[in-house]
mmCIF file of C-alpha atoms in Angstrom:
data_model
loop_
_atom_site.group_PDB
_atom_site.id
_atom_site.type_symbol
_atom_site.label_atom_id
_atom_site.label_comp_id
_atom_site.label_asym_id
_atom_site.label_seq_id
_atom_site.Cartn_x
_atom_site.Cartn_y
_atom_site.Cartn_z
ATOM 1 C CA UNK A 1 -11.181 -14.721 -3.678
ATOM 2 C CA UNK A 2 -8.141 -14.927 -6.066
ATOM 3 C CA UNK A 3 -7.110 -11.337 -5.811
ATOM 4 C CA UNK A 4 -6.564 -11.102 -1.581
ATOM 5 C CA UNK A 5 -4.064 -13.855 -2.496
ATOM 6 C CA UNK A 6 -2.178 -11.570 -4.897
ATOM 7 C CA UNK A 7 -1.968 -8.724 -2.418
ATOM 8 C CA UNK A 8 -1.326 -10.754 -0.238
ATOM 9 C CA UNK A 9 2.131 -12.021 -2.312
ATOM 10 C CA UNK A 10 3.069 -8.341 -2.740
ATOM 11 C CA UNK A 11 3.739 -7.564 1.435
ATOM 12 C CA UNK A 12 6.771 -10.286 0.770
ATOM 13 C CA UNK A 13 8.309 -8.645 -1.575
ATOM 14 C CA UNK A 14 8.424 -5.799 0.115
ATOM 15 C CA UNK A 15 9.563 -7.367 3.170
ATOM 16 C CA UNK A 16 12.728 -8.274 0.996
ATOM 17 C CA UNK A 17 14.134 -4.775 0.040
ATOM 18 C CA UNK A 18 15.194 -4.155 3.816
ATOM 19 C CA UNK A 19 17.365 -7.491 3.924
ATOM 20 C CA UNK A 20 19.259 -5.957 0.737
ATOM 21 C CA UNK A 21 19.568 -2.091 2.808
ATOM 22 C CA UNK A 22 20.992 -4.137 5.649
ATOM 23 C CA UNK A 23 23.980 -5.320 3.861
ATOM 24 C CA UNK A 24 24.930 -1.683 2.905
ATOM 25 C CA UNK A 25 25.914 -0.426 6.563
ATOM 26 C CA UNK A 26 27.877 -3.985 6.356
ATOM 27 C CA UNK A 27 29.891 -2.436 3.515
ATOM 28 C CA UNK A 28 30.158 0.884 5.763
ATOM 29 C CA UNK A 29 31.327 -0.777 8.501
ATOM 30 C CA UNK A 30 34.569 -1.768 6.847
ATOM 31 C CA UNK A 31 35.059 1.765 5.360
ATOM 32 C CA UNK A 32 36.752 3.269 8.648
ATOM 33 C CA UNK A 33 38.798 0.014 9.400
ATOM 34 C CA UNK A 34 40.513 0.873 5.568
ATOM 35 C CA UNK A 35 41.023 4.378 6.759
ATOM 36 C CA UNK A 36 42.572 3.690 9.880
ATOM 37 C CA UNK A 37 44.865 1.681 8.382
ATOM 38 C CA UNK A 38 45.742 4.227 5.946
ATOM 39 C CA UNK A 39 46.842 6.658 8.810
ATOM 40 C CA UNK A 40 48.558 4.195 10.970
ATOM 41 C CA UNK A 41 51.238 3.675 8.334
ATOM 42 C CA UNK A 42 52.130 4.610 4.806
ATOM 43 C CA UNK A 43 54.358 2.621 2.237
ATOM 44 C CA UNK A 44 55.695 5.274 -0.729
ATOM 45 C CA UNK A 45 54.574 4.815 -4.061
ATOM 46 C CA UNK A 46 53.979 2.316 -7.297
ATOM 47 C CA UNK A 47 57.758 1.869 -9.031
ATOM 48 C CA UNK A 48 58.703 2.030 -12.366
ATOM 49 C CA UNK A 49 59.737 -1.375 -13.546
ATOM 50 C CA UNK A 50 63.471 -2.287 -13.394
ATOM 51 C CA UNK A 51 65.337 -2.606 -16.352
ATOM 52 C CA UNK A 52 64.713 -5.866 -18.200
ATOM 53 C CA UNK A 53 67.890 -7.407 -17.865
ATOM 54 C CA UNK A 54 68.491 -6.963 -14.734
ATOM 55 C CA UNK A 55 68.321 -9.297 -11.624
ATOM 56 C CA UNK A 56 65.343 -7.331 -9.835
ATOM 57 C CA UNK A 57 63.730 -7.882 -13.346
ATOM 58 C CA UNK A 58 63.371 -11.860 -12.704
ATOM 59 C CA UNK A 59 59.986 -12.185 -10.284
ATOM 60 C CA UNK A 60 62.255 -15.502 -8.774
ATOM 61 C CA UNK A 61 64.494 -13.039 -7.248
ATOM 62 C CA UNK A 62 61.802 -11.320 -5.071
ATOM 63 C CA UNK A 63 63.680 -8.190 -5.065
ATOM 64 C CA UNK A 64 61.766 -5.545 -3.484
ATOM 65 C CA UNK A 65 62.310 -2.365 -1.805
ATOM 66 C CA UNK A 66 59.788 -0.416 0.537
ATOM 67 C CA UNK A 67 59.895 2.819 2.301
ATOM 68 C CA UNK A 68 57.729 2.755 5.205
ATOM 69 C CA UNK A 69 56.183 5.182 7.414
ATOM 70 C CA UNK A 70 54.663 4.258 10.607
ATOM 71 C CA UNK A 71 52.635 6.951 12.429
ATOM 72 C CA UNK A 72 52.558 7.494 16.576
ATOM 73 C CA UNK A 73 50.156 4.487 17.596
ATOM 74 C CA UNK A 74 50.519 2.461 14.169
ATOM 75 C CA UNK A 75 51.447 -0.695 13.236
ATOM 76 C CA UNK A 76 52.345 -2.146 9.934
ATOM 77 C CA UNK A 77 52.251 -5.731 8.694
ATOM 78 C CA UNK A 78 55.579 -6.426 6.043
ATOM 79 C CA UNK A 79 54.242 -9.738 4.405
ATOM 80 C CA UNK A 80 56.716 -13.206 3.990
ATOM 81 C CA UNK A 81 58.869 -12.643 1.068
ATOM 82 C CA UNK A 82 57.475 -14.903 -2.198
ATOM 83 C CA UNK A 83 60.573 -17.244 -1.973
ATOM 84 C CA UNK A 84 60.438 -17.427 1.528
ATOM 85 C CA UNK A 85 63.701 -17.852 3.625
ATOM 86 C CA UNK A 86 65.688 -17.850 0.241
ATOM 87 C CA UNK A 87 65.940 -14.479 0.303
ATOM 88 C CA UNK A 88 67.626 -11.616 2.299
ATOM 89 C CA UNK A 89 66.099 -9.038 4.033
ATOM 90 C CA UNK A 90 67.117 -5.979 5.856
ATOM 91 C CA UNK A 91 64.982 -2.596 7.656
ATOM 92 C CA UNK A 92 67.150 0.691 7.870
ATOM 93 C CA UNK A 93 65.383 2.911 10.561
ATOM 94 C CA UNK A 94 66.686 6.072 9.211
ATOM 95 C CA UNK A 95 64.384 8.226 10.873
ATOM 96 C CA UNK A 96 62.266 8.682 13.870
ATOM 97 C CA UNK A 97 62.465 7.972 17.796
ATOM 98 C CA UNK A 98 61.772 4.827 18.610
ATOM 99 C CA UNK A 99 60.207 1.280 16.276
ATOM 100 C CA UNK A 100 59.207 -1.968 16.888
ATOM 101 C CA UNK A 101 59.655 -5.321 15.164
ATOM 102 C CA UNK A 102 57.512 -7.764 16.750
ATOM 103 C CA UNK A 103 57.663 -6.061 19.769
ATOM 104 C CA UNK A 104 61.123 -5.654 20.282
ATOM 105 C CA UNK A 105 62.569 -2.235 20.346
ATOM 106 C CA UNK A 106 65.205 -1.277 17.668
ATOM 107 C CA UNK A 107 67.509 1.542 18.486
ATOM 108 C CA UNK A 108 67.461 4.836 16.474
ATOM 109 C CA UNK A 109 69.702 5.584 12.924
ATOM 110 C CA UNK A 110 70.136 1.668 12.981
ATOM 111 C CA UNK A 111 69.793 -1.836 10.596
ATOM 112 C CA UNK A 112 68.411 -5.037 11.256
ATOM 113 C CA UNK A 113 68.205 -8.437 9.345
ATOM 114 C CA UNK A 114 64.869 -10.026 9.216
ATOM 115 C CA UNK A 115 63.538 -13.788 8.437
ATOM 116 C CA UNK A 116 62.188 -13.213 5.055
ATOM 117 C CA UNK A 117 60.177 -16.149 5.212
ATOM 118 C CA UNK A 118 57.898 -15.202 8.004
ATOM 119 C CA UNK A 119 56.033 -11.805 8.335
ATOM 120 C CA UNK A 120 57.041 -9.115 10.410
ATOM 121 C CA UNK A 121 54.784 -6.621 12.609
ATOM 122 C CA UNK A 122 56.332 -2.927 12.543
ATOM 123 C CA UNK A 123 54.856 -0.851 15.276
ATOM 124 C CA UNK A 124 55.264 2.400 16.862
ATOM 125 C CA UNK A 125 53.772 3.512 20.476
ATOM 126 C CA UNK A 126 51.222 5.664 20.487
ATOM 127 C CA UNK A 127 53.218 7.955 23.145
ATOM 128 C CA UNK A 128 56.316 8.194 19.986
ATOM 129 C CA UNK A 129 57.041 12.199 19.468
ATOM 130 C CA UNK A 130 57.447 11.425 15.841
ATOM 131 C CA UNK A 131 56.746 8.656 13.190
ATOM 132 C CA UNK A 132 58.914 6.339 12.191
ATOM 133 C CA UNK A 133 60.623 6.062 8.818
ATOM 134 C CA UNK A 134 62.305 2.953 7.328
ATOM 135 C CA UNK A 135 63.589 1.170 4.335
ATOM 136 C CA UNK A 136 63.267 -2.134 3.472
ATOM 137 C CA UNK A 137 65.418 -4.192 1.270
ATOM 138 C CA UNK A 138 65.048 -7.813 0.091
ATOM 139 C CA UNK A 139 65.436 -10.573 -2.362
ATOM 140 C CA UNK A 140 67.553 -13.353 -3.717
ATOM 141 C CA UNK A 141 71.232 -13.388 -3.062
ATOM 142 C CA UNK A 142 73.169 -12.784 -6.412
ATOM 143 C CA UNK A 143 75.718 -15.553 -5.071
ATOM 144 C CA UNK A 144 78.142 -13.515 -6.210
ATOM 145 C CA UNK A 145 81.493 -12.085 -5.116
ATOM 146 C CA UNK A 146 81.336 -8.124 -4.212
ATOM 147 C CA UNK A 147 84.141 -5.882 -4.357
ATOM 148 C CA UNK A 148 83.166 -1.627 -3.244
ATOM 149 C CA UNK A 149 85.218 1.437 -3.154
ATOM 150 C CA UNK A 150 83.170 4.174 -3.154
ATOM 151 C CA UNK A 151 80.770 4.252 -5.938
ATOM 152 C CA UNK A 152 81.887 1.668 -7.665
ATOM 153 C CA UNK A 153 80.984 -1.768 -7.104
ATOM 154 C CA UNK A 154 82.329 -5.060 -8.994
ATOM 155 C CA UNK A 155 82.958 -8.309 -8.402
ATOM 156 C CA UNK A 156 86.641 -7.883 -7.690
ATOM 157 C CA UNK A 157 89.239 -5.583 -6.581
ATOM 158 C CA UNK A 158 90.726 -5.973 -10.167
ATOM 159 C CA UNK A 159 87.826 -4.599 -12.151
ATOM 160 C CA UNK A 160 87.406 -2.394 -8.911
ATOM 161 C CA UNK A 161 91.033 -0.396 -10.360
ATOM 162 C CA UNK A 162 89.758 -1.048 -13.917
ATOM 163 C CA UNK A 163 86.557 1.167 -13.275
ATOM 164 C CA UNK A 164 88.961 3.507 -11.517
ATOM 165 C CA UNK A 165 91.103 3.636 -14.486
ATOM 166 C CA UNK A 166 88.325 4.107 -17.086
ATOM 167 C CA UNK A 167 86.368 6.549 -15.063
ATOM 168 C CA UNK A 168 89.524 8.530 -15.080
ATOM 169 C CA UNK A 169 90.244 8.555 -18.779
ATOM 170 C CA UNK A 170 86.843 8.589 -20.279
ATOM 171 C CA UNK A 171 84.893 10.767 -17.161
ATOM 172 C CA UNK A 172 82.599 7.460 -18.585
ATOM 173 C CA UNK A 173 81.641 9.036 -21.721
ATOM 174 C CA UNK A 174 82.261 12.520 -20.458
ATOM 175 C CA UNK A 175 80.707 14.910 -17.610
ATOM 176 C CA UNK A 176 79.043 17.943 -19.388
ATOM 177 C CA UNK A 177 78.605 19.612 -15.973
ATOM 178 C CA UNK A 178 81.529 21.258 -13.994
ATOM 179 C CA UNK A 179 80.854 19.724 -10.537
ATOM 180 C CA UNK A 180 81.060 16.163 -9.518
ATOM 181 C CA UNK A 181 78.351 16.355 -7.646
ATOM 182 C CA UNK A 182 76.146 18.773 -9.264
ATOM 183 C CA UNK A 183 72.370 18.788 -8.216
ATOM 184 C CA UNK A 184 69.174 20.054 -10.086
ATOM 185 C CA UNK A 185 65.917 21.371 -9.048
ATOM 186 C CA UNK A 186 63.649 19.159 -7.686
ATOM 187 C CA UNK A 187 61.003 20.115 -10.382
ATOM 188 C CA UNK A 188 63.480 19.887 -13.230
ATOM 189 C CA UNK A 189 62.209 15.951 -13.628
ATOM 190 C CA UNK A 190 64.624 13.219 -15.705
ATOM 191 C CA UNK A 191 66.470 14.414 -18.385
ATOM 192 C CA UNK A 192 69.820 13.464 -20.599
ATOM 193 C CA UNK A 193 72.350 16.132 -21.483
ATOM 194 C CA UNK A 194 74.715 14.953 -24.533
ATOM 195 C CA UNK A 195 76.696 16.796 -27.026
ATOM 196 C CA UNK A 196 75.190 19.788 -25.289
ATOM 197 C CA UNK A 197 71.381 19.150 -26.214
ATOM 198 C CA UNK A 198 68.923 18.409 -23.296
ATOM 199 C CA UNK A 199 66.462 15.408 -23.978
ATOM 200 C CA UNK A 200 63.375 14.072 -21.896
ATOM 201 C CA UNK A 201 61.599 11.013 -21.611
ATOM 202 C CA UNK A 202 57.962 10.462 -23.634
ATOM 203 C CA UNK A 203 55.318 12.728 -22.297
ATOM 204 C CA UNK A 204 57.387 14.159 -19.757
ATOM 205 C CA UNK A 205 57.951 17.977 -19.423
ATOM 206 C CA UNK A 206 60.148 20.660 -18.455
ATOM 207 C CA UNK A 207 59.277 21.339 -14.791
ATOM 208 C CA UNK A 208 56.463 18.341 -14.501
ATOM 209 C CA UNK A 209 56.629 16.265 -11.557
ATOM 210 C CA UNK A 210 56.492 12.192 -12.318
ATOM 211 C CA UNK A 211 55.544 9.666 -10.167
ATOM 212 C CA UNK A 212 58.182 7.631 -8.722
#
């Protein structure tokens, strides 16, 4: 009479391998939500880290910069900045037809100035000819003055002729090349030219691509 009681023990456990394949579909299920996401929008790639003295360098400053690209039909979701309405925040759309911030149309090839502290919904119709490219810039203000003339940027119109001045004695160290603005294949990656020998960075070869 003892055994029917033991086969009859075994039917439960059995009866509890089905409750653990249910909870795989459940995993499934969220699968093609991920995906979707994935084609409704893209945001470029990991950065390297900014130099270590440098203002982006201090995770207070919340200095970020994202290049977004919102598909026909999309939306994206740019989260509150870490220090909230302390910091600035600007979207260049630089590229596309038409994009949405919170529902409100922004005109092509145009700039806009954003609440850092609250989240903003980036959206593009689903009728759009094209997606939608943007940049996005934020962080702390430097509380600074800023004084800019063409490349140069200081804090005052002073060191603004100063950089003039040096750049015109020195060519800052010298320019090896004979253009100003001389450019290099795209697959020629980072590289240093002094006292006419080329040098790369660690582990990174002629004609390699990086990741930016």
């Amino acid at each position: 009479h003892h055994q029917p009681s033991q086969q009859h023990h075994q039917p439960s456990q059995h009866h509890h391998q089905p409750s653990q394949k249910h909870h795989q579909p459940s995993q499934q299920q969220q699968q093609p939500s991920q995906q979707q996401q994935q084609k409704e929008a893209s945001v470029g790639a990991n950065p390297r880290p900014p130099p270590p003295a440098s203002w982006a360098a201090d995770a207070n400053n919340d200095v970020a910069v994202y290049f977004i690209t919102v598909h026909p039909g999309g939306t994206f979701t740019l989260p509150p900045s870490k220090i909230g309405a302390d910091g600035n925040r600007h979207a260049y759309f630089f590229e596309g037809d038409v994009v949405a911030f919170d529902g409100r149309d922004i005109p092509a090839k145009s700039a806009v100035e954003l609440d850092a502290g609250v989240e903003a919904k980036v959206s593009v119709p689903a009728s759009a000819s094209a997606s939608a490219s943007l940049m996005v810039l934020q962080g702390r203000p430097i509380g600074e003055p800023v004084a800019q003339h063409g490349p140069f940027v200081m804090n005052t119109r002073e060191e603004i002729v100063r950089a003039f001045s040096d750049y015109q004695r020195t060519r800052f160290g010298g320019w090896p090349w004979p253009e100003d603005a001389v450019v290099f294949p795209k697959d020629k990656g980072r590289f240093a030219l002094l006292n006419g020998t080329e040098t790369r960075p660690p582990n990174a070869a002629a004609g390699a691509k990086e990741e930016l």
